[in-house]
N, CA and C of each residue as an Amber inpcrd file, in Angstrom:
protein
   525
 -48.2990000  96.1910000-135.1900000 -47.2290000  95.4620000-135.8440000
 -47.7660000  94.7400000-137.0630000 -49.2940000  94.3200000-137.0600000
 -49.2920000  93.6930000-138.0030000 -49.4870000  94.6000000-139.2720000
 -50.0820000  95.9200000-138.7640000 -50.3540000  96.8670000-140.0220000
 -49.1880000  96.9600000-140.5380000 -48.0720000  97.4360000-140.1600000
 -47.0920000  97.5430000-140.6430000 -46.3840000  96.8100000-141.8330000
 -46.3910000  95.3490000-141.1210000 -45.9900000  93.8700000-141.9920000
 -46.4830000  94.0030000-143.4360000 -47.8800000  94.4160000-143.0890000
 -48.8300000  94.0850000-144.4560000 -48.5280000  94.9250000-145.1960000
 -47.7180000  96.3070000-145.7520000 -48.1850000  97.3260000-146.1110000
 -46.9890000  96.9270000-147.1910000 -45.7220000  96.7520000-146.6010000
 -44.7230000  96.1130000-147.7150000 -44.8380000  95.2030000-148.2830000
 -45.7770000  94.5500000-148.0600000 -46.2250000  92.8740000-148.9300000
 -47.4370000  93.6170000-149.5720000 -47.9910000  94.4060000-149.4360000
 -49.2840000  94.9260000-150.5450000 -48.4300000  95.3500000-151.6650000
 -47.6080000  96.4670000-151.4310000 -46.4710000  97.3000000-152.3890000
 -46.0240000  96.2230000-153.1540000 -45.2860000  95.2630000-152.5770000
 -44.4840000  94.0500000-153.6170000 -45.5500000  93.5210000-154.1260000
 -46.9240000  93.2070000-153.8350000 -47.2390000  92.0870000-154.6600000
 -48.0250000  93.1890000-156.0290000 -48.2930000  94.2460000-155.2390000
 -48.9930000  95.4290000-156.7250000 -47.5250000  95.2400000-157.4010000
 -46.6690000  95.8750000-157.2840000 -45.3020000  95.8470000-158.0420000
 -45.0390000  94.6880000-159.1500000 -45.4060000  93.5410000-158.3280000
 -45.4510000  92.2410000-158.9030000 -46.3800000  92.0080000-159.9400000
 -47.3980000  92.0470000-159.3500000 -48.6260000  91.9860000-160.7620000
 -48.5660000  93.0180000-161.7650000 -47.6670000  94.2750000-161.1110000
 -47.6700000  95.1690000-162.2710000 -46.5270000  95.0390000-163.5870000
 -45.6250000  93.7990000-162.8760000 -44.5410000  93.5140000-163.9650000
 -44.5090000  92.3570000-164.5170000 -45.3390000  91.5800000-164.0330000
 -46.6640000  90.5240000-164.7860000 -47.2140000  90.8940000-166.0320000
 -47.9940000  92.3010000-165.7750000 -48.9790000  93.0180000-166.6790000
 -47.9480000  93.7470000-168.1660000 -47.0510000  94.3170000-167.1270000
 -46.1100000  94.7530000-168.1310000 -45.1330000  93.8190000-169.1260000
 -45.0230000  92.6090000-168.7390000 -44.0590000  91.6710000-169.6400000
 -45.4380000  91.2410000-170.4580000 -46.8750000  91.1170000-170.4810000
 -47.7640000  90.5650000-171.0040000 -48.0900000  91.5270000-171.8490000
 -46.7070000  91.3000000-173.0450000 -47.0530000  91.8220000-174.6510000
 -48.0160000  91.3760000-175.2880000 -48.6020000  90.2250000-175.1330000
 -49.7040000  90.1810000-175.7300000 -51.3030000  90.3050000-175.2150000
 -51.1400000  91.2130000-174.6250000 -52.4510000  91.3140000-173.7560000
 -53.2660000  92.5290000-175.1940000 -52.5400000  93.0820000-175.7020000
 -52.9000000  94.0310000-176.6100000 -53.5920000  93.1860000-177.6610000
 -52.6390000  92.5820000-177.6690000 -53.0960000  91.5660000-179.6570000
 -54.1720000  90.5280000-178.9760000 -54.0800000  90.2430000-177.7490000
 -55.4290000  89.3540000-177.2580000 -56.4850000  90.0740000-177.2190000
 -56.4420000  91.3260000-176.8370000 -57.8980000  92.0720000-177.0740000
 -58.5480000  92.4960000-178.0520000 -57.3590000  92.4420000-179.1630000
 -57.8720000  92.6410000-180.4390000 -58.3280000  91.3610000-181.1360000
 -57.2530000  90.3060000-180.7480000 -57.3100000  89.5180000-181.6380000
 -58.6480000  88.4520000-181.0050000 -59.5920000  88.8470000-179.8010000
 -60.2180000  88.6190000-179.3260000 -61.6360000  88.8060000-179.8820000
 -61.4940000  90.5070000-180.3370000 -62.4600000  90.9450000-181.1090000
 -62.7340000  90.3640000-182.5290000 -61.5730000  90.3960000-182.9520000
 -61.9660000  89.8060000-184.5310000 -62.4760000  88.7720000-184.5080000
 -61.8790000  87.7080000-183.6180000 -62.3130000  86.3460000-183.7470000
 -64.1080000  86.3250000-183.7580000 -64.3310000  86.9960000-183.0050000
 -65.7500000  87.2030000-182.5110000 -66.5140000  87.7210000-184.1730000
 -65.7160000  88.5750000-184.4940000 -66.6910000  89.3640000-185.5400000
 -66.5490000  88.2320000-186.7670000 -65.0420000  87.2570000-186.9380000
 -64.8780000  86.5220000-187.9340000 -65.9380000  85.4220000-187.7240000
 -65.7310000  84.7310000-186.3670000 -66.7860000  83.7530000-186.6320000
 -68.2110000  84.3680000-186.4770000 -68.7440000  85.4820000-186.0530000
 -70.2950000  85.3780000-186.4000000 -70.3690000  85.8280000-188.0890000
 -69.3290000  86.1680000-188.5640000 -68.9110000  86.6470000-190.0400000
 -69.5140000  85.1690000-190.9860000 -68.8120000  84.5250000-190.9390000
 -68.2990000  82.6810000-190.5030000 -69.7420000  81.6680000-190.2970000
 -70.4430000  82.1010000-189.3280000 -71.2440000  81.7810000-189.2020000
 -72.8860000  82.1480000-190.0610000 -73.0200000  83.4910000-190.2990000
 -73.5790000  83.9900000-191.1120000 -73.6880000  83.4940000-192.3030000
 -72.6600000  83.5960000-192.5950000 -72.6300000  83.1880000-194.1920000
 -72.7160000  81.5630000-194.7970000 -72.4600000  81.3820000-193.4430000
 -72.8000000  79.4910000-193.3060000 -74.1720000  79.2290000-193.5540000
 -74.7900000  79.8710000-192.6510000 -76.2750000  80.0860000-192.6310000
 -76.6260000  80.5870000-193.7100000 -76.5980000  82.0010000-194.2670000
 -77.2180000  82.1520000-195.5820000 -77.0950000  81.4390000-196.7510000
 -75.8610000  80.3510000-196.6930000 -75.7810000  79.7290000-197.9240000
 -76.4820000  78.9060000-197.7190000 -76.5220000  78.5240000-196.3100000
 -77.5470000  76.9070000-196.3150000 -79.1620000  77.2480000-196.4120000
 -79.4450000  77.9550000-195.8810000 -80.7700000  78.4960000-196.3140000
 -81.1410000  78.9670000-197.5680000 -80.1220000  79.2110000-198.3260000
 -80.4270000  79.9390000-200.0500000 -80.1740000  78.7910000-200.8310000
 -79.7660000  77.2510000-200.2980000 -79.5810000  76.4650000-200.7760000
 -80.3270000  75.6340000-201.6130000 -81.1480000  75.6970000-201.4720000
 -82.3030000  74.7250000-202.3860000 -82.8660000  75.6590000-203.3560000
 -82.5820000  76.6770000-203.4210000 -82.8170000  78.0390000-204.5260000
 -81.8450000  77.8320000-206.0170000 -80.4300000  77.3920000-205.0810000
 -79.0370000  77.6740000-205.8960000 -79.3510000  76.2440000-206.4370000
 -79.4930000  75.2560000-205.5950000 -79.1170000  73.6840000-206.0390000
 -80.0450000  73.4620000-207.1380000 -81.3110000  73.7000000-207.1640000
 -82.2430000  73.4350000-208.4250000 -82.2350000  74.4280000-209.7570000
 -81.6670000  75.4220000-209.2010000 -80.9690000  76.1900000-210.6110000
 -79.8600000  76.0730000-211.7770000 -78.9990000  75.2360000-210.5440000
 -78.3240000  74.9510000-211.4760000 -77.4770000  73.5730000-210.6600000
 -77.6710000  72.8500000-211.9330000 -77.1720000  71.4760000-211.5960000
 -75.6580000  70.9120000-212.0340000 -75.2910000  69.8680000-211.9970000
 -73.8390000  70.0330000-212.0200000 -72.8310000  70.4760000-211.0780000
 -71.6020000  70.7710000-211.8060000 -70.5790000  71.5890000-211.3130000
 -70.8480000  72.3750000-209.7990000 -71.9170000  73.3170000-210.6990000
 -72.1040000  74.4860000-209.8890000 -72.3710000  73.9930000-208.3570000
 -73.6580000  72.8650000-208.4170000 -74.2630000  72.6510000-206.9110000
 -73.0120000  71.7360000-205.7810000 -71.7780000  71.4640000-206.5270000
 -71.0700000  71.0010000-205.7890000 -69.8600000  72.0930000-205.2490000
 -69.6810000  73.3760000-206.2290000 -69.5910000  74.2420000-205.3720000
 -70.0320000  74.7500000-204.2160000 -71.1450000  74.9610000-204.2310000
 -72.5160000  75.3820000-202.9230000 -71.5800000  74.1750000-201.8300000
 -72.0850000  73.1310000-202.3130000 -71.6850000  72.7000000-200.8390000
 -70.0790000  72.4320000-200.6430000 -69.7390000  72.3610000-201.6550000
 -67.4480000  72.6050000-201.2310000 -67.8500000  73.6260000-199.9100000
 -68.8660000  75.2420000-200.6130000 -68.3790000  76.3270000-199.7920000
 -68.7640000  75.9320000-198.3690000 -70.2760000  75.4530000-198.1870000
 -70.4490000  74.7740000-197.3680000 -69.8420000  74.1990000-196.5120000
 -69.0710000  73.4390000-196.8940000 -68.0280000  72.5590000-196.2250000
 -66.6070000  73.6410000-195.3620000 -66.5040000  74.6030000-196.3920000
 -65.2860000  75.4990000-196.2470000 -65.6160000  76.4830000-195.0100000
 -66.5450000  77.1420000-195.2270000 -67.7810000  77.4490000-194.5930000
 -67.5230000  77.3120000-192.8930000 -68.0580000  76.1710000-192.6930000
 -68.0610000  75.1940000-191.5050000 -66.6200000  75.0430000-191.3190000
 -65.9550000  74.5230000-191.9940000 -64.2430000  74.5760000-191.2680000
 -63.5530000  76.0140000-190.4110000 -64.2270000  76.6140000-191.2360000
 -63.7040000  78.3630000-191.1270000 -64.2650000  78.2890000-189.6090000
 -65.4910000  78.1080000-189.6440000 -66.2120000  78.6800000-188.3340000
 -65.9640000  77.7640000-186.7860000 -65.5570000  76.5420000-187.5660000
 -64.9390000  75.6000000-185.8900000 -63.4430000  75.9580000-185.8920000
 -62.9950000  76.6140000-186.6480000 -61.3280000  77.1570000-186.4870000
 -61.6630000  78.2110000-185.5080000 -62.4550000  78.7800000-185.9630000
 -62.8460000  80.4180000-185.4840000 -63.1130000  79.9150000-183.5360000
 -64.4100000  79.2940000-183.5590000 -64.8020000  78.8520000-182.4830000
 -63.6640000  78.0430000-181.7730000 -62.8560000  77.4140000-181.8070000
 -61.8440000  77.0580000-181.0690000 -60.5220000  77.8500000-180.7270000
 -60.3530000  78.6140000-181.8750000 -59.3520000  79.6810000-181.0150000
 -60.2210000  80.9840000-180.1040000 -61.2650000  81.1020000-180.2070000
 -61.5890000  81.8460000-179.3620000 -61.8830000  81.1240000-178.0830000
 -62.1590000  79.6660000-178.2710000 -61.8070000  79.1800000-176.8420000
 -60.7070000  79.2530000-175.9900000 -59.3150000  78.9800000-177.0380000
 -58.4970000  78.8670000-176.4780000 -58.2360000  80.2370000-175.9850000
 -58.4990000  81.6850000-176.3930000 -58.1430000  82.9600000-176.2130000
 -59.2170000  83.1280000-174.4430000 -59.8630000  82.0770000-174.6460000
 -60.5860000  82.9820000-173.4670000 -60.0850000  81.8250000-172.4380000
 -59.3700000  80.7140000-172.8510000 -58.3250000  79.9710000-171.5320000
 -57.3000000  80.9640000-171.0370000 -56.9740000  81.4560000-172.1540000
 -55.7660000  81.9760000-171.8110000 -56.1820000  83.1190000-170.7900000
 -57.4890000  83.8660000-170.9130000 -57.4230000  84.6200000-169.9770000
 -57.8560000  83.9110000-168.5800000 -58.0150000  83.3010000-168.8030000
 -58.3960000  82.4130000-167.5070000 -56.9100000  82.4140000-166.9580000
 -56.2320000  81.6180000-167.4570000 -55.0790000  81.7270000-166.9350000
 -54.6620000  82.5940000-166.2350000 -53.9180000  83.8640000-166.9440000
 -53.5440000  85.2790000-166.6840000 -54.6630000  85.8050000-165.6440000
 -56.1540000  85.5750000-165.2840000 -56.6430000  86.0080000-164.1210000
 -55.7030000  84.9120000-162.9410000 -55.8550000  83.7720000-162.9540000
 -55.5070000  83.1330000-162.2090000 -54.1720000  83.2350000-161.5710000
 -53.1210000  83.8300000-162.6770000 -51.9030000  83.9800000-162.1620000
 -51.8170000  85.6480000-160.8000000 -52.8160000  86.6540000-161.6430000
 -52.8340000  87.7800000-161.0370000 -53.2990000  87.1850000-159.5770000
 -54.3890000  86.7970000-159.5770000 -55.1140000  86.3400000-158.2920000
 -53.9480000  85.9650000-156.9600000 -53.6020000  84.1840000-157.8070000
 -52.7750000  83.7990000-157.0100000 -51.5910000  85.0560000-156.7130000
 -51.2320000  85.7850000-157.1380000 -50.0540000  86.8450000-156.7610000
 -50.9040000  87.7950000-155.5690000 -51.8010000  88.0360000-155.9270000
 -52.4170000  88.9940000-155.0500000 -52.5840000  88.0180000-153.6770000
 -53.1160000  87.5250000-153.7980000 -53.6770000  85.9530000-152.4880000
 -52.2740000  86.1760000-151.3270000 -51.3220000  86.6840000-151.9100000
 -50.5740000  86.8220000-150.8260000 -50.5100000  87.3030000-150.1420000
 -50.9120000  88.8740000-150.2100000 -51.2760000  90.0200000-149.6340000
 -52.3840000  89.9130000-148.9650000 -53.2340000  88.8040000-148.9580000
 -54.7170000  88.6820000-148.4580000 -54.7040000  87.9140000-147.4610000
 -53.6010000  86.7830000-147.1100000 -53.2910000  86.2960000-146.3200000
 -53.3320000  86.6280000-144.9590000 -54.4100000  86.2360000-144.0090000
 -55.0750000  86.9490000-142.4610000 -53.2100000  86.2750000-141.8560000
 -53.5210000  87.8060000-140.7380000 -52.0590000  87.2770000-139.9120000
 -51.8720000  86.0820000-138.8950000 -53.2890000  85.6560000-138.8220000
 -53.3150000  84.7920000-138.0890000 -53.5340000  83.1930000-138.3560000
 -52.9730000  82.9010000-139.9770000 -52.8900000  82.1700000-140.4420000
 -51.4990000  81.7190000-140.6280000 -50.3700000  83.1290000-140.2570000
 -49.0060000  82.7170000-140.3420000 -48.5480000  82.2100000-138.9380000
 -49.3560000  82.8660000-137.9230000 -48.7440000  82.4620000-136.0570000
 -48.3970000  81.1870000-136.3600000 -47.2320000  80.4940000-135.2940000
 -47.1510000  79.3220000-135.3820000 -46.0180000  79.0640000-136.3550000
 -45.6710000  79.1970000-137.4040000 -45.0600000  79.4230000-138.5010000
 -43.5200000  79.8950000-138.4220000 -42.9920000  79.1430000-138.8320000
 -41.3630000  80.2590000-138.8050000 -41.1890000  80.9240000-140.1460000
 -40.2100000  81.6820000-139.8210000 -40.2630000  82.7210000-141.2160000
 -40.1410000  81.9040000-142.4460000 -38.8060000  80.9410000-142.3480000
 -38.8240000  80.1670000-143.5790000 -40.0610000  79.5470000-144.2250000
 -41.0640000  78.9640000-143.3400000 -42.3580000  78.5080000-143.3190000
 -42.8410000  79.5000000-144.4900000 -42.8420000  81.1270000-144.0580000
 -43.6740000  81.5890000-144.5060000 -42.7650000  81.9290000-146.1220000
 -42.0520000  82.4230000-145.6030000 -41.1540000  82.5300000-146.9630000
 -41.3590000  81.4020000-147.9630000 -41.5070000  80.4010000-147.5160000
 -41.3480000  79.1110000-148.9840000 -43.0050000  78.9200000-149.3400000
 -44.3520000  79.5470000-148.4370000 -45.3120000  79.8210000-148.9450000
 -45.3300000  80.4720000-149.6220000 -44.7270000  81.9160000-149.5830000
 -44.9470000  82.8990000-150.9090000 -43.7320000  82.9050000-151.8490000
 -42.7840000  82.3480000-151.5990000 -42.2910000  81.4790000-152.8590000
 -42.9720000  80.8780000-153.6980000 -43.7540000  79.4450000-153.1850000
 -44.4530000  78.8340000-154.2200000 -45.3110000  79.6060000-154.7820000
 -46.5510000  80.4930000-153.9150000 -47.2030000  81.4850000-154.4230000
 -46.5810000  82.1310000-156.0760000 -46.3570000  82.7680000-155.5320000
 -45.1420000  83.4570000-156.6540000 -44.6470000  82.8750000-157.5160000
 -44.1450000  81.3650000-157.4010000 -43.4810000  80.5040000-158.3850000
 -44.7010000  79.9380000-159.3330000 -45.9420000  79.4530000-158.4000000
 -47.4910000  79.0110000-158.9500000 -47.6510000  80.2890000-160.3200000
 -47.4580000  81.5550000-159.6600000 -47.9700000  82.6200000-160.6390000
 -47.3170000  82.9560000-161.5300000 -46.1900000  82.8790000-161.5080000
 -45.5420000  82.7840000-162.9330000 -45.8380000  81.8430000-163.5570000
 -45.6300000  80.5260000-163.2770000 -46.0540000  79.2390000-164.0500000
 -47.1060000  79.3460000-164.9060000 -48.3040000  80.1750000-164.1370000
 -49.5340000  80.0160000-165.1640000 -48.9640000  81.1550000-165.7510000
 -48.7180000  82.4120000-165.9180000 -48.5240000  83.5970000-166.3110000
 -47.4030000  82.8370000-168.0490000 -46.6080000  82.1880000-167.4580000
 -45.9600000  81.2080000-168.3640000 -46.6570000  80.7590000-169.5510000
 -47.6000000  79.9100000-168.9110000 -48.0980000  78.8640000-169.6590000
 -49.6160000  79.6940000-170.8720000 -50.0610000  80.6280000-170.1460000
 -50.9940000  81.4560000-170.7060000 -50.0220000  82.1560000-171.9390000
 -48.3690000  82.4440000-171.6650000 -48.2070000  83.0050000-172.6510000
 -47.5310000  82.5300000-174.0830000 -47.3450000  80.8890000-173.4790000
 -46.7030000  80.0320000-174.6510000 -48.0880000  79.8180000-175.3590000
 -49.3010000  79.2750000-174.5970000 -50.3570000  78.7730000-175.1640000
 -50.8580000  79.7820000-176.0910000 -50.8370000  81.2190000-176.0140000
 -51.3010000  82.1830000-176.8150000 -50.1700000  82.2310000-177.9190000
 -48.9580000  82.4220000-177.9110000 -48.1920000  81.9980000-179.2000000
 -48.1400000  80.6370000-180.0570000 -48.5930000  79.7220000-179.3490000
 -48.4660000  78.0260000-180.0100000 -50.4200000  78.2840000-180.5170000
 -51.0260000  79.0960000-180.1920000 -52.1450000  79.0550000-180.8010000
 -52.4310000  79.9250000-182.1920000 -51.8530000  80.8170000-181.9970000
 -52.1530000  81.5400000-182.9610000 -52.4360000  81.2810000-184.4370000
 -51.0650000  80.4780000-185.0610000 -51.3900000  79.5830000-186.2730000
 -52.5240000  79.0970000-186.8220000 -53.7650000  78.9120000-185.5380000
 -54.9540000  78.1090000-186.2470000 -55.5700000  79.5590000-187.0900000
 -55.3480000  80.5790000-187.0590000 -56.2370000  81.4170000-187.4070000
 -56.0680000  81.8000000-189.1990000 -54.6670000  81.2070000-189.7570000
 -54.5780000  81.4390000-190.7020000 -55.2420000  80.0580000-191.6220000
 -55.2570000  78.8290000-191.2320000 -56.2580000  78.2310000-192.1270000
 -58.0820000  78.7830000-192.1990000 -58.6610000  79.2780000-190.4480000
 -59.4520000  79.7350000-190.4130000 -59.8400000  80.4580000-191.3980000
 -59.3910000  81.6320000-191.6940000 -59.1250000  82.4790000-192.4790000
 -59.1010000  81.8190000-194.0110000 -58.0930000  81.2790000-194.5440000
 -57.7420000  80.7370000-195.2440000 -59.4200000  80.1870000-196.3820000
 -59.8320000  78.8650000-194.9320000 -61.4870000  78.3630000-195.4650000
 -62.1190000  79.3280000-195.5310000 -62.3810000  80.0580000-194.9990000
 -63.4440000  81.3170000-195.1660000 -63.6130000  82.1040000-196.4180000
 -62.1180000  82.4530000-197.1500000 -61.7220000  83.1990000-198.3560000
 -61.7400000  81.7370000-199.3650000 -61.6570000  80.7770000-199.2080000
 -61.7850000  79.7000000-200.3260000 -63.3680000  79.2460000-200.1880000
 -64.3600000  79.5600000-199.4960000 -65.5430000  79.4210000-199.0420000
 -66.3700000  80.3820000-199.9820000 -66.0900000  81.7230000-199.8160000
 -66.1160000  82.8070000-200.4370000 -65.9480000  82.9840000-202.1190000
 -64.9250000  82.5460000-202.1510000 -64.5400000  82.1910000-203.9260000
 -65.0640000  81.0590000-204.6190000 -65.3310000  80.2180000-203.6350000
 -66.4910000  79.0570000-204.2250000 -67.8600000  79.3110000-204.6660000
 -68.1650000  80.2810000-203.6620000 -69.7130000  80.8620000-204.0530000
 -69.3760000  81.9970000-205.3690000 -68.3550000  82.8680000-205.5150000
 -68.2740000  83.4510000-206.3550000 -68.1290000  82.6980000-207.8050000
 -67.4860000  81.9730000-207.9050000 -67.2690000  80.9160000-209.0770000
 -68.5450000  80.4990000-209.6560000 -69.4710000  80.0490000-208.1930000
 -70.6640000  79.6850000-208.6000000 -71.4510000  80.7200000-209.2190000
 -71.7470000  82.1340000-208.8620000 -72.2400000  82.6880000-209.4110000
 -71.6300000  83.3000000-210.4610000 -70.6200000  83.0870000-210.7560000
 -69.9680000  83.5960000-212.3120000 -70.7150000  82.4920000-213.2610000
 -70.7700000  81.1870000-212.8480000 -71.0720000  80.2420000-213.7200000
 -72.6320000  79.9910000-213.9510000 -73.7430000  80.9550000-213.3040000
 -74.7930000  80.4980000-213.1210000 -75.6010000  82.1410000-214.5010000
 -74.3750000  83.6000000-213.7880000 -74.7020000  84.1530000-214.9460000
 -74.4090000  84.2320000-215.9700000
């Protein structure tokens, strides 16, 4: 009897996580937009580094104007790359989340039968209610937090290309 029980609660809760997976339109643009972040900030970071290290090369060459470019980019530089580094934090909450919601959905199905004895049905029913209600919630919240985040990536971006044109300026003005 108990094999039985379990076999329709495995089916619903795969079913379940599978229409979890399927409403999670952005699981695509998170894996991408996962990757870039990665390649932007070591991008980001790089170039942070090579300017600061080529720095005392550029700064005694040319004085003025120019050496306060170097460090504007500097500055731009570094903004770019803690934009970068914080939405990829937030991208990898979010998967935290979305594991957590799958989990808790599955956790139901994992449930030993001898944890329900004792129990009346309603009992058990308003356990995998909340279950279920818990897993959407995060499934929820993982997917507002990935749309209310996104925005940081265009100033990111933004410093990086004004970072970029600072050093170019500089070297227009140095040849």
């Amino acid at each position: 009897m108990g094999r039985s029980g379990r076999g329709p609660v495995k089916r619903g809760v795969s079913e379940f996580v599978a229409i979890l997976e399927g409403y999670d339109f952005f699981r695509w643009s998170r894996e991408h937009l996962t990757a870039t972040t990665n390649l932007m900030l070591a991008l980001s970071v790089a170039t942070l580094l090579l300017t600061w290290y080529s720095l005392p090369g550029w700064v005694t060459a040319e004085s003025g104007t120019g050496r306060y470019l170097v460090y504007l980019s500097l500055l731009l530089f570094g903004l770019s790359a803690a934009l970068f580094a914080l939405f990829r934090a937030v991208l990898y909450f979010i998967e935290h989340l979305m594991d957590q919601s799958v989990n808790a959905a599955e956790g139901i199905s994992g449930a030993p039968p001898k944890a329900m004895r004792g129990k009346s049905r309603d009992e058990v029913v308003d356990s995998v209610s909340f279950r279920l209600q818990r897993s959407i919630g995060l499934w929820w919240r993982a997917r507002t937090l990935a749309i209310h985040s996104a925005p940081v990536l265009i100033p990111a971006v933004i410093f990086y290309l004004l970072g970029i044109a600072c050093l170019v300026i500089f070297f227009v003005a140095v040849l």
